[in-house]
Amino acid sequence: MFEGKVIPERPNHTLLEMRNPLGTIGIISAFNFPVAVYYGWNNAFFIICGNTMIWKGAPSTSLCSIATTKIVAQVLEKNNLPGAICSLMCGGADVCSAMANDPRLPLISFTGNTKVGKQVAVAVQSRFGRNLLELGGNNGILVDESAPIDLVCDTILVYLIKTFEQLLHRMGDPLESGVLLDPLQNQAAVDSFAATIKEAEFLGGHVVFGGKVMTDRPGFFVQPTIITNLKPTASVVISECFAAILYVLNCQDMDEATAINNSVDQVLSSSMFTPQPHLQEQTQWLGPKGWD
């Protein structure tokens, strides 16, 4: 699966290229994709390449981590391989720090917020280790005025909510039929949402929809929120709040929209809606100064 031609750099010389496993790799994943990030986007690739893994999932999704590890171990053992090839550690920031600083883990794959990602990167780099980082972002969406508004709204709605594993519809227990808007993961997430709304209003933002913590029911429920009248440089716009908050910004043209999109530090994903071929082909957001 890794085949390819190896071309010597000089005549009458032979160049030998070999790919060797790194050894034991550390995987640190977030709460919002507790299985996909570990197995689909990390573990499967690492194990194919001959590595073993130590995984630390989010403390709030330990049951998912334990169940997934048991399933993977059963599959390995049925194929005459040790289940411990894919091992698990449960814990909080202390475990994350220990993994980042452990020289026995030559590569750390970290998924989480930008602040912690920087700390992990510094710790791993200080011992000359390797990083794979998937960090935060507010997922900029560029909308041309000629784009089909129904398609734009439907798509934004789905991905705005899906980004933090919430789907907009009836609120309630996510295990109940017909419920598509489940609560945030904990009180800290609710507090972060409320603080972000307060800061946005202080900066001149106008909440045109939502913006409230749902106190009429048990659980960590908040309203999906749309905010206008903020500058692109507003602190809440360029920082990440893990909740369904949509900031609507006005631009003169797509060049200005692209410049705004490329100006923030957080880079995860962005998209463009336009039927105009010349705008579809513009590449400034894919170049050296582009986002993703």
PDB file of C-alpha atoms in Angstrom:
ATOM      1  CA  MET A   1       0.000   0.000   0.000  1.00  0.00           C
ATOM      2  CA  PHE A   2       3.077   2.260   0.299  1.00  0.00           C
ATOM      3  CA  GLU A   3       4.591   1.294  -3.030  1.00  0.00           C
ATOM      4  CA  GLY A   4       6.210   3.884  -5.290  1.00  0.00           C
ATOM      5  CA  LYS A   5       9.305   4.514  -7.362  1.00  0.00           C
ATOM      6  CA  VAL A   6      12.506   5.494  -5.586  1.00  0.00           C
ATOM      7  CA  ILE A   7      14.724   7.556  -7.910  1.00  0.00           C
ATOM      8  CA  PRO A   8      18.463   7.843  -7.072  1.00  0.00           C
ATOM      9  CA  GLU A   9      19.785  11.389  -6.855  1.00  0.00           C
ATOM     10  CA  ARG A  10      23.000  10.574  -8.819  1.00  0.00           C
ATOM     11  CA  PRO A  11      24.005   8.051 -11.508  1.00  0.00           C
ATOM     12  CA  ASN A  12      25.390   4.714 -10.307  1.00  0.00           C
ATOM     13  CA  HIS A  13      23.925   5.192  -6.854  1.00  0.00           C
ATOM     14  CA  THR A  14      21.154   3.247  -5.179  1.00  0.00           C
ATOM     15  CA  LEU A  15      18.652   4.948  -2.918  1.00  0.00           C
ATOM     16  CA  LEU A  16      16.827   2.740  -0.416  1.00  0.00           C
ATOM     17  CA  GLU A  17      13.687   4.086   1.220  1.00  0.00           C
ATOM     18  CA  MET A  18      12.036   2.281   4.145  1.00  0.00           C
ATOM     19  CA  ARG A  19       9.015   3.186   6.225  1.00  0.00           C
ATOM     20  CA  ASN A  20       9.226   2.138   9.856  1.00  0.00           C
ATOM     21  CA  PRO A  21       6.533   2.375  12.547  1.00  0.00           C
ATOM     22  CA  LEU A  22       7.118   5.085  15.129  1.00  0.00           C
ATOM     23  CA  GLY A  23       6.225   2.829  18.051  1.00  0.00           C
ATOM     24  CA  THR A  24       3.572   3.763  20.583  1.00  0.00           C
ATOM     25  CA  ILE A  25       1.508   6.814  19.626  1.00  0.00           C
ATOM     26  CA  GLY A  26      -0.527   8.939  22.025  1.00  0.00           C
ATOM     27  CA  ILE A  27      -4.041   9.974  21.005  1.00  0.00           C
ATOM     28  CA  ILE A  28      -5.897  12.694  22.941  1.00  0.00           C
ATOM     29  CA  SER A  29      -9.455  13.290  21.714  1.00  0.00           C
ATOM     30  CA  ALA A  30     -12.292  15.703  22.504  1.00  0.00           C
ATOM     31  CA  PHE A  31     -15.817  15.141  23.794  1.00  0.00           C
ATOM     32  CA  ASN A  32     -17.832  16.101  20.718  1.00  0.00           C
ATOM     33  CA  PHE A  33     -16.602  13.282  18.460  1.00  0.00           C
ATOM     34  CA  PRO A  34     -15.628  10.698  21.096  1.00  0.00           C
ATOM     35  CA  VAL A  35     -15.387   7.729  18.720  1.00  0.00           C
ATOM     36  CA  ALA A  36     -14.787   9.112  15.213  1.00  0.00           C
ATOM     37  CA  VAL A  37     -11.700  11.153  16.144  1.00  0.00           C
ATOM     38  CA  TYR A  38     -10.111   8.232  17.991  1.00  0.00           C
ATOM     39  CA  TYR A  39     -10.837   5.349  15.670  1.00  0.00           C
ATOM     40  CA  GLY A  40     -11.760   6.685  12.241  1.00  0.00           C
ATOM     41  CA  TRP A  41      -9.294   9.574  12.066  1.00  0.00           C
ATOM     42  CA  ASN A  42      -6.391   8.261  14.143  1.00  0.00           C
ATOM     43  CA  ASN A  43      -6.333   4.690  15.353  1.00  0.00           C
ATOM     44  CA  ALA A  44      -7.157   3.026  12.037  1.00  0.00           C
ATOM     45  CA  PHE A  45      -4.334   4.810  10.212  1.00  0.00           C
ATOM     46  CA  PHE A  46      -1.771   4.281  12.949  1.00  0.00           C
ATOM     47  CA  ILE A  47      -2.467   0.578  13.341  1.00  0.00           C
ATOM     48  CA  ILE A  48      -2.233  -0.013   9.581  1.00  0.00           C
ATOM     49  CA  CYS A  49       1.243   1.508   9.718  1.00  0.00           C
ATOM     50  CA  GLY A  50       2.305  -0.922  12.445  1.00  0.00           C
ATOM     51  CA  ASN A  51       2.065   1.275  15.536  1.00  0.00           C
ATOM     52  CA  THR A  52       0.541   0.689  18.943  1.00  0.00           C
ATOM     53  CA  MET A  53      -1.669   3.308  20.602  1.00  0.00           C
ATOM     54  CA  ILE A  54      -2.455   4.819  23.983  1.00  0.00           C
ATOM     55  CA  TRP A  55      -5.698   6.790  23.948  1.00  0.00           C
ATOM     56  CA  LYS A  56      -7.004   9.389  26.379  1.00  0.00           C
ATOM     57  CA  GLY A  57     -10.568  10.408  25.656  1.00  0.00           C
ATOM     58  CA  ALA A  58     -12.404  13.352  27.174  1.00  0.00           C
ATOM     59  CA  PRO A  59     -13.315  12.877  30.872  1.00  0.00           C
ATOM     60  CA  SER A  60     -16.971  13.541  30.057  1.00  0.00           C
ATOM     61  CA  THR A  61     -17.128  10.681  27.521  1.00  0.00           C
ATOM     62  CA  SER A  62     -15.293   7.941  29.425  1.00  0.00           C
ATOM     63  CA  LEU A  63     -18.046   5.372  28.833  1.00  0.00           C
ATOM     64  CA  CYS A  64     -17.686   5.843  25.067  1.00  0.00           C
ATOM     65  CA  SER A  65     -13.923   5.432  25.392  1.00  0.00           C
ATOM     66  CA  ILE A  66     -14.226   2.239  27.451  1.00  0.00           C
ATOM     67  CA  ALA A  67     -16.836   0.692  25.142  1.00  0.00           C
ATOM     68  CA  THR A  68     -14.856   1.508  21.996  1.00  0.00           C
ATOM     69  CA  THR A  69     -11.629   0.136  23.461  1.00  0.00           C
ATOM     70  CA  LYS A  70     -13.364  -3.128  24.384  1.00  0.00           C
ATOM     71  CA  ILE A  71     -14.752  -3.516  20.853  1.00  0.00           C
ATOM     72  CA  VAL A  72     -11.359  -2.844  19.258  1.00  0.00           C
ATOM     73  CA  ALA A  73      -9.663  -5.263  21.673  1.00  0.00           C
ATOM     74  CA  GLN A  74     -12.164  -8.009  20.821  1.00  0.00           C
ATOM     75  CA  VAL A  75     -11.507  -7.580  17.100  1.00  0.00           C
ATOM     76  CA  LEU A  76      -7.744  -7.704  17.637  1.00  0.00           C
ATOM     77  CA  GLU A  77      -7.938 -10.804  19.815  1.00  0.00           C
ATOM     78  CA  LYS A  78     -10.143 -12.606  17.302  1.00  0.00           C
ATOM     79  CA  ASN A  79      -7.326 -12.038  14.821  1.00  0.00           C
ATOM     80  CA  ASN A  80      -4.678 -13.414  17.214  1.00  0.00           C
ATOM     81  CA  LEU A  81      -3.347  -9.993  18.164  1.00  0.00           C
ATOM     82  CA  PRO A  82      -3.071  -8.567  21.690  1.00  0.00           C
ATOM     83  CA  GLY A  83      -5.958  -6.323  22.637  1.00  0.00           C
ATOM     84  CA  ALA A  84      -3.463  -4.055  24.396  1.00  0.00           C
ATOM     85  CA  ILE A  85      -2.227  -2.839  21.005  1.00  0.00           C
ATOM     86  CA  CYS A  86      -4.914  -0.198  21.498  1.00  0.00           C
ATOM     87  CA  SER A  87      -4.835   0.813  25.162  1.00  0.00           C
ATOM     88  CA  LEU A  88      -6.851   3.384  27.092  1.00  0.00           C
ATOM     89  CA  MET A  89      -6.191   5.804  29.944  1.00  0.00           C
ATOM     90  CA  CYS A  90      -9.001   7.792  31.562  1.00  0.00           C
ATOM     91  CA  GLY A  91      -8.316  11.081  33.287  1.00  0.00           C
ATOM     92  CA  GLY A  92      -8.074  14.819  32.965  1.00  0.00           C
ATOM     93  CA  ALA A  93      -5.425  17.436  32.306  1.00  0.00           C
ATOM     94  CA  ASP A  94      -2.823  15.582  34.376  1.00  0.00           C
ATOM     95  CA  VAL A  95      -2.939  12.596  32.030  1.00  0.00           C
ATOM     96  CA  CYS A  96      -2.807  14.874  28.981  1.00  0.00           C
ATOM     97  CA  SER A  97       0.272  16.615  30.369  1.00  0.00           C
ATOM     98  CA  ALA A  98       1.982  13.326  31.218  1.00  0.00           C
ATOM     99  CA  MET A  99       1.457  12.033  27.687  1.00  0.00           C
ATOM    100  CA  ALA A 100       2.697  15.240  26.072  1.00  0.00           C
ATOM    101  CA  ASN A 101       5.889  15.137  28.135  1.00  0.00           C
ATOM    102  CA  ASP A 102       6.591  11.399  27.829  1.00  0.00           C
ATOM    103  CA  PRO A 103       9.492  10.669  25.431  1.00  0.00           C
ATOM    104  CA  ARG A 104       8.194   7.117  24.984  1.00  0.00           C
ATOM    105  CA  LEU A 105       5.399   8.568  22.846  1.00  0.00           C
ATOM    106  CA  PRO A 106       7.178   9.835  19.710  1.00  0.00           C
ATOM    107  CA  LEU A 107       3.971  11.311  18.269  1.00  0.00           C
ATOM    108  CA  ILE A 108       0.988  12.911  19.981  1.00  0.00           C
ATOM    109  CA  SER A 109      -2.264  13.387  18.073  1.00  0.00           C
ATOM    110  CA  PHE A 110      -4.326  16.015  19.893  1.00  0.00           C
ATOM    111  CA  THR A 111      -7.872  17.167  19.150  1.00  0.00           C
ATOM    112  CA  GLY A 112      -9.263  19.981  21.272  1.00  0.00           C
ATOM    113  CA  ASN A 113      -9.259  23.713  21.847  1.00  0.00           C
ATOM    114  CA  THR A 114      -6.502  26.005  20.649  1.00  0.00           C
ATOM    115  CA  LYS A 115      -5.252  27.010  24.106  1.00  0.00           C
ATOM    116  CA  VAL A 116      -4.602  23.450  25.260  1.00  0.00           C
ATOM    117  CA  GLY A 117      -3.301  22.515  21.813  1.00  0.00           C
ATOM    118  CA  LYS A 118      -0.570  25.146  22.131  1.00  0.00           C
ATOM    119  CA  GLN A 119       0.436  23.736  25.512  1.00  0.00           C
ATOM    120  CA  VAL A 120       0.600  20.209  24.108  1.00  0.00           C
ATOM    121  CA  ALA A 121       2.600  21.373  21.083  1.00  0.00           C
ATOM    122  CA  VAL A 122       5.179  23.168  23.245  1.00  0.00           C
ATOM    123  CA  ALA A 123       5.578  20.178  25.567  1.00  0.00           C
ATOM    124  CA  VAL A 124       5.995  17.696  22.717  1.00  0.00           C
ATOM    125  CA  GLN A 125       8.339  19.952  20.758  1.00  0.00           C
ATOM    126  CA  SER A 126      10.519  20.533  23.831  1.00  0.00           C
ATOM    127  CA  ARG A 127      11.458  16.848  23.674  1.00  0.00           C
ATOM    128  CA  PHE A 128      11.708  16.886  19.852  1.00  0.00           C
ATOM    129  CA  GLY A 129       8.544  14.827  19.447  1.00  0.00           C
ATOM    130  CA  ARG A 130       5.963  15.084  16.671  1.00  0.00           C
ATOM    131  CA  ASN A 131       2.487  16.623  16.740  1.00  0.00           C
ATOM    132  CA  LEU A 132      -0.772  16.143  14.908  1.00  0.00           C
ATOM    133  CA  LEU A 133      -3.091  18.954  16.012  1.00  0.00           C
ATOM    134  CA  GLU A 134      -6.758  19.525  15.177  1.00  0.00           C
ATOM    135  CA  LEU A 135      -7.744  22.640  17.071  1.00  0.00           C
ATOM    136  CA  GLY A 136     -10.540  25.195  17.221  1.00  0.00           C
ATOM    137  CA  GLY A 137     -12.175  27.437  14.675  1.00  0.00           C
ATOM    138  CA  ASN A 138     -15.363  29.363  14.034  1.00  0.00           C
ATOM    139  CA  ASN A 139     -15.905  27.878  10.562  1.00  0.00           C
ATOM    140  CA  GLY A 140     -16.190  30.947   8.364  1.00  0.00           C
ATOM    141  CA  ILE A 141     -18.904  30.826   5.688  1.00  0.00           C
ATOM    142  CA  LEU A 142     -18.624  33.209   2.716  1.00  0.00           C
ATOM    143  CA  VAL A 143     -21.985  33.897   1.044  1.00  0.00           C
ATOM    144  CA  ASP A 144     -22.191  35.696  -2.302  1.00  0.00           C
ATOM    145  CA  GLU A 145     -25.306  37.853  -2.707  1.00  0.00           C
ATOM    146  CA  SER A 146     -26.367  35.800  -5.739  1.00  0.00           C
ATOM    147  CA  ALA A 147     -26.204  32.465  -3.880  1.00  0.00           C
ATOM    148  CA  PRO A 148     -29.496  30.521  -3.444  1.00  0.00           C
ATOM    149  CA  ILE A 149     -30.571  31.660  -0.001  1.00  0.00           C
ATOM    150  CA  ASP A 150     -32.629  28.542   0.831  1.00  0.00           C
ATOM    151  CA  LEU A 151     -29.638  26.276   0.237  1.00  0.00           C
ATOM    152  CA  VAL A 152     -27.387  28.605   2.207  1.00  0.00           C
ATOM    153  CA  CYS A 153     -29.705  28.734   5.222  1.00  0.00           C
ATOM    154  CA  ASP A 154     -30.330  24.981   5.276  1.00  0.00           C
ATOM    155  CA  THR A 155     -26.617  24.195   5.062  1.00  0.00           C
ATOM    156  CA  ILE A 156     -25.564  26.765   7.640  1.00  0.00           C
ATOM    157  CA  LEU A 157     -28.221  25.512  10.046  1.00  0.00           C
ATOM    158  CA  VAL A 158     -27.074  21.900   9.803  1.00  0.00           C
ATOM    159  CA  TYR A 159     -23.366  22.589  10.147  1.00  0.00           C
ATOM    160  CA  LEU A 160     -23.712  25.348  12.739  1.00  0.00           C
ATOM    161  CA  ILE A 161     -25.389  22.907  15.083  1.00  0.00           C
ATOM    162  CA  LYS A 162     -23.505  19.785  13.981  1.00  0.00           C
ATOM    163  CA  THR A 163     -20.178  21.439  14.765  1.00  0.00           C
ATOM    164  CA  PHE A 164     -20.749  20.880  18.460  1.00  0.00           C
ATOM    165  CA  GLU A 165     -22.986  17.816  18.120  1.00  0.00           C
ATOM    166  CA  GLN A 166     -26.313  19.573  18.504  1.00  0.00           C
ATOM    167  CA  LEU A 167     -29.127  19.400  15.954  1.00  0.00           C
ATOM    168  CA  LEU A 168     -31.805  22.074  15.974  1.00  0.00           C
ATOM    169  CA  HIS A 169     -35.350  20.865  16.569  1.00  0.00           C
ATOM    170  CA  ARG A 170     -37.262  19.790  19.679  1.00  0.00           C
ATOM    171  CA  MET A 171     -35.252  20.053  22.905  1.00  0.00           C
ATOM    172  CA  GLY A 172     -35.000  17.190  25.352  1.00  0.00           C
ATOM    173  CA  ASP A 173     -33.345  13.885  26.172  1.00  0.00           C
ATOM    174  CA  PRO A 174     -31.284  12.907  23.095  1.00  0.00           C
ATOM    175  CA  LEU A 175     -32.269   9.258  23.602  1.00  0.00           C
ATOM    176  CA  GLU A 176     -35.957  10.090  23.078  1.00  0.00           C
ATOM    177  CA  SER A 177     -37.530   9.835  19.635  1.00  0.00           C
ATOM    178  CA  GLY A 178     -37.958  13.168  17.845  1.00  0.00           C
ATOM    179  CA  VAL A 179     -35.455  15.056  19.985  1.00  0.00           C
ATOM    180  CA  LEU A 180     -32.754  16.719  17.921  1.00  0.00           C
ATOM    181  CA  LEU A 181     -31.480  19.441  20.246  1.00  0.00           C
ATOM    182  CA  ASP A 182     -29.747  17.967  23.246  1.00  0.00           C
ATOM    183  CA  PRO A 183     -28.045  19.911  26.037  1.00  0.00           C
ATOM    184  CA  LEU A 184     -24.485  21.175  26.216  1.00  0.00           C
ATOM    185  CA  GLN A 185     -22.054  18.835  27.939  1.00  0.00           C
ATOM    186  CA  ASN A 186     -21.773  20.550  31.341  1.00  0.00           C
ATOM    187  CA  GLN A 187     -22.302  23.713  33.365  1.00  0.00           C
ATOM    188  CA  ALA A 188     -18.947  25.111  32.261  1.00  0.00           C
ATOM    189  CA  ALA A 189     -20.160  25.045  28.647  1.00  0.00           C
ATOM    190  CA  VAL A 190     -23.351  26.873  29.644  1.00  0.00           C
ATOM    191  CA  ASP A 191     -21.339  29.485  31.540  1.00  0.00           C
ATOM    192  CA  SER A 192     -19.094  29.983  28.505  1.00  0.00           C
ATOM    193  CA  PHE A 193     -22.161  30.467  26.288  1.00  0.00           C
ATOM    194  CA  ALA A 194     -23.700  33.027  28.662  1.00  0.00           C
ATOM    195  CA  ALA A 195     -20.410  34.916  29.029  1.00  0.00           C
ATOM    196  CA  THR A 196     -19.973  35.055  25.259  1.00  0.00           C
ATOM    197  CA  ILE A 197     -23.476  36.458  24.731  1.00  0.00           C
ATOM    198  CA  LYS A 198     -22.874  39.070  27.427  1.00  0.00           C
ATOM    199  CA  GLU A 199     -19.567  40.116  25.882  1.00  0.00           C
ATOM    200  CA  ALA A 200     -21.085  40.275  22.392  1.00  0.00           C
ATOM    201  CA  GLU A 201     -23.827  42.629  23.597  1.00  0.00           C
ATOM    202  CA  PHE A 202     -21.275  44.757  25.462  1.00  0.00           C
ATOM    203  CA  LEU A 203     -19.330  45.131  22.206  1.00  0.00           C
ATOM    204  CA  GLY A 204     -22.448  46.376  20.419  1.00  0.00           C
ATOM    205  CA  GLY A 205     -23.746  43.104  19.045  1.00  0.00           C
ATOM    206  CA  HIS A 206     -27.471  42.647  18.489  1.00  0.00           C
ATOM    207  CA  VAL A 207     -28.989  39.273  19.370  1.00  0.00           C
ATOM    208  CA  VAL A 208     -31.659  38.746  16.714  1.00  0.00           C
ATOM    209  CA  PHE A 209     -32.494  35.191  17.767  1.00  0.00           C
ATOM    210  CA  GLY A 210     -31.886  33.085  20.877  1.00  0.00           C
ATOM    211  CA  GLY A 211     -29.195  34.114  23.307  1.00  0.00           C
ATOM    212  CA  LYS A 212     -30.809  32.650  26.415  1.00  0.00           C
ATOM    213  CA  VAL A 213     -29.995  29.835  28.811  1.00  0.00           C
ATOM    214  CA  MET A 214     -33.055  27.576  29.100  1.00  0.00           C
ATOM    215  CA  THR A 215     -33.965  27.635  32.787  1.00  0.00           C
ATOM    216  CA  ASP A 216     -37.460  26.181  32.359  1.00  0.00           C
ATOM    217  CA  ARG A 217     -36.186  22.593  32.302  1.00  0.00           C
ATOM    218  CA  PRO A 218     -33.445  20.490  33.885  1.00  0.00           C
ATOM    219  CA  GLY A 219     -30.223  20.067  31.961  1.00  0.00           C
ATOM    220  CA  PHE A 220     -27.689  22.296  30.240  1.00  0.00           C
ATOM    221  CA  PHE A 221     -29.913  23.689  27.488  1.00  0.00           C
ATOM    222  CA  VAL A 222     -29.270  26.952  25.617  1.00  0.00           C
ATOM    223  CA  GLN A 223     -30.934  28.594  22.645  1.00  0.00           C
ATOM    224  CA  PRO A 224     -29.164  28.547  19.266  1.00  0.00           C
ATOM    225  CA  THR A 225     -28.228  32.170  18.662  1.00  0.00           C
ATOM    226  CA  ILE A 226     -27.785  34.646  15.797  1.00  0.00           C
ATOM    227  CA  ILE A 227     -25.877  37.885  16.445  1.00  0.00           C
ATOM    228  CA  THR A 228     -25.409  40.863  14.107  1.00  0.00           C
ATOM    229  CA  ASN A 229     -23.832  44.347  14.247  1.00  0.00           C
ATOM    230  CA  LEU A 230     -20.340  43.244  15.300  1.00  0.00           C
ATOM    231  CA  LYS A 231     -17.018  44.128  13.696  1.00  0.00           C
ATOM    232  CA  PRO A 232     -14.995  41.263  12.186  1.00  0.00           C
ATOM    233  CA  THR A 233     -12.266  42.027  14.728  1.00  0.00           C
ATOM    234  CA  ALA A 234     -14.570  41.725  17.759  1.00  0.00           C
ATOM    235  CA  SER A 235     -13.093  39.416  20.392  1.00  0.00           C
ATOM    236  CA  VAL A 236     -16.090  37.066  20.379  1.00  0.00           C
ATOM    237  CA  VAL A 237     -15.960  36.719  16.596  1.00  0.00           C
ATOM    238  CA  ILE A 238     -12.307  35.720  16.469  1.00  0.00           C
ATOM    239  CA  SER A 239     -12.440  33.403  19.495  1.00  0.00           C
ATOM    240  CA  GLU A 240     -14.158  30.042  19.841  1.00  0.00           C
ATOM    241  CA  CYS A 241     -17.204  29.373  22.000  1.00  0.00           C
ATOM    242  CA  PHE A 242     -18.294  25.760  21.745  1.00  0.00           C
ATOM    243  CA  ALA A 243     -21.963  26.533  21.247  1.00  0.00           C
ATOM    244  CA  ALA A 244     -24.350  27.277  18.380  1.00  0.00           C
ATOM    245  CA  ILE A 245     -23.680  30.994  17.961  1.00  0.00           C
ATOM    246  CA  LEU A 246     -23.779  32.458  14.452  1.00  0.00           C
ATOM    247  CA  TYR A 247     -22.236  35.883  13.810  1.00  0.00           C
ATOM    248  CA  VAL A 248     -23.552  37.571  10.650  1.00  0.00           C
ATOM    249  CA  LEU A 249     -21.050  40.062   9.176  1.00  0.00           C
ATOM    250  CA  ASN A 250     -21.622  42.396   6.224  1.00  0.00           C
ATOM    251  CA  CYS A 251     -19.002  42.854   3.481  1.00  0.00           C
ATOM    252  CA  GLN A 252     -18.709  44.990   0.362  1.00  0.00           C
ATOM    253  CA  ASP A 253     -17.570  42.119  -1.844  1.00  0.00           C
ATOM    254  CA  MET A 254     -16.071  38.622  -1.798  1.00  0.00           C
ATOM    255  CA  ASP A 255     -12.541  39.996  -1.684  1.00  0.00           C
ATOM    256  CA  GLU A 256     -13.295  41.672   1.629  1.00  0.00           C
ATOM    257  CA  ALA A 257     -15.055  38.534   2.875  1.00  0.00           C
ATOM    258  CA  THR A 258     -12.034  36.423   1.950  1.00  0.00           C
ATOM    259  CA  ALA A 259      -9.683  38.842   3.715  1.00  0.00           C
ATOM    260  CA  ILE A 260     -11.773  38.629   6.886  1.00  0.00           C
ATOM    261  CA  ASN A 261     -11.900  34.848   6.618  1.00  0.00           C
ATOM    262  CA  ASN A 262      -8.118  34.639   6.320  1.00  0.00           C
ATOM    263  CA  SER A 263      -7.329  37.087   9.110  1.00  0.00           C
ATOM    264  CA  VAL A 264      -8.190  34.983  12.161  1.00  0.00           C
ATOM    265  CA  ASP A 265      -5.741  32.733  13.981  1.00  0.00           C
ATOM    266  CA  GLN A 266      -8.093  29.771  14.376  1.00  0.00           C
ATOM    267  CA  VAL A 267      -8.065  27.612  11.290  1.00  0.00           C
ATOM    268  CA  LEU A 268     -10.274  24.553  10.995  1.00  0.00           C
ATOM    269  CA  SER A 269     -12.670  24.830   8.055  1.00  0.00           C
ATOM    270  CA  SER A 270     -14.381  27.417   5.878  1.00  0.00           C
ATOM    271  CA  SER A 271     -16.701  27.403   2.880  1.00  0.00           C
ATOM    272  CA  MET A 272     -18.043  29.567   0.060  1.00  0.00           C
ATOM    273  CA  PHE A 273     -21.521  29.770  -1.462  1.00  0.00           C
ATOM    274  CA  THR A 274     -21.686  31.299  -4.943  1.00  0.00           C
ATOM    275  CA  PRO A 275     -23.012  30.381  -8.406  1.00  0.00           C
ATOM    276  CA  GLN A 276     -20.433  32.682 -10.028  1.00  0.00           C
ATOM    277  CA  PRO A 277     -17.667  30.707 -11.822  1.00  0.00           C
ATOM    278  CA  HIS A 278     -15.066  33.450 -11.419  1.00  0.00           C
ATOM    279  CA  LEU A 279     -15.647  33.447  -7.651  1.00  0.00           C
ATOM    280  CA  GLN A 280     -15.555  29.656  -7.447  1.00  0.00           C
ATOM    281  CA  GLU A 281     -12.124  29.735  -9.035  1.00  0.00           C
ATOM    282  CA  GLN A 282     -10.600  32.388  -6.798  1.00  0.00           C
ATOM    283  CA  THR A 283      -7.670  30.940  -4.927  1.00  0.00           C
ATOM    284  CA  GLN A 284      -6.547  33.597  -2.465  1.00  0.00           C
ATOM    285  CA  TRP A 285      -8.081  31.662   0.419  1.00  0.00           C
ATOM    286  CA  LEU A 286      -6.166  28.546  -0.629  1.00  0.00           C
ATOM    287  CA  GLY A 287      -2.733  30.187  -0.942  1.00  0.00           C
ATOM    288  CA  PRO A 288       0.030  30.910   1.593  1.00  0.00           C
ATOM    289  CA  LYS A 289      -2.178  33.437   3.367  1.00  0.00           C
ATOM    290  CA  GLY A 290      -5.312  31.320   3.050  1.00  0.00           C
ATOM    291  CA  TRP A 291      -7.211  29.572   5.786  1.00  0.00           C
ATOM    292  CA  ASP A 292      -7.521  25.878   5.019  1.00  0.00           C
TER     293      ASP A 292
END
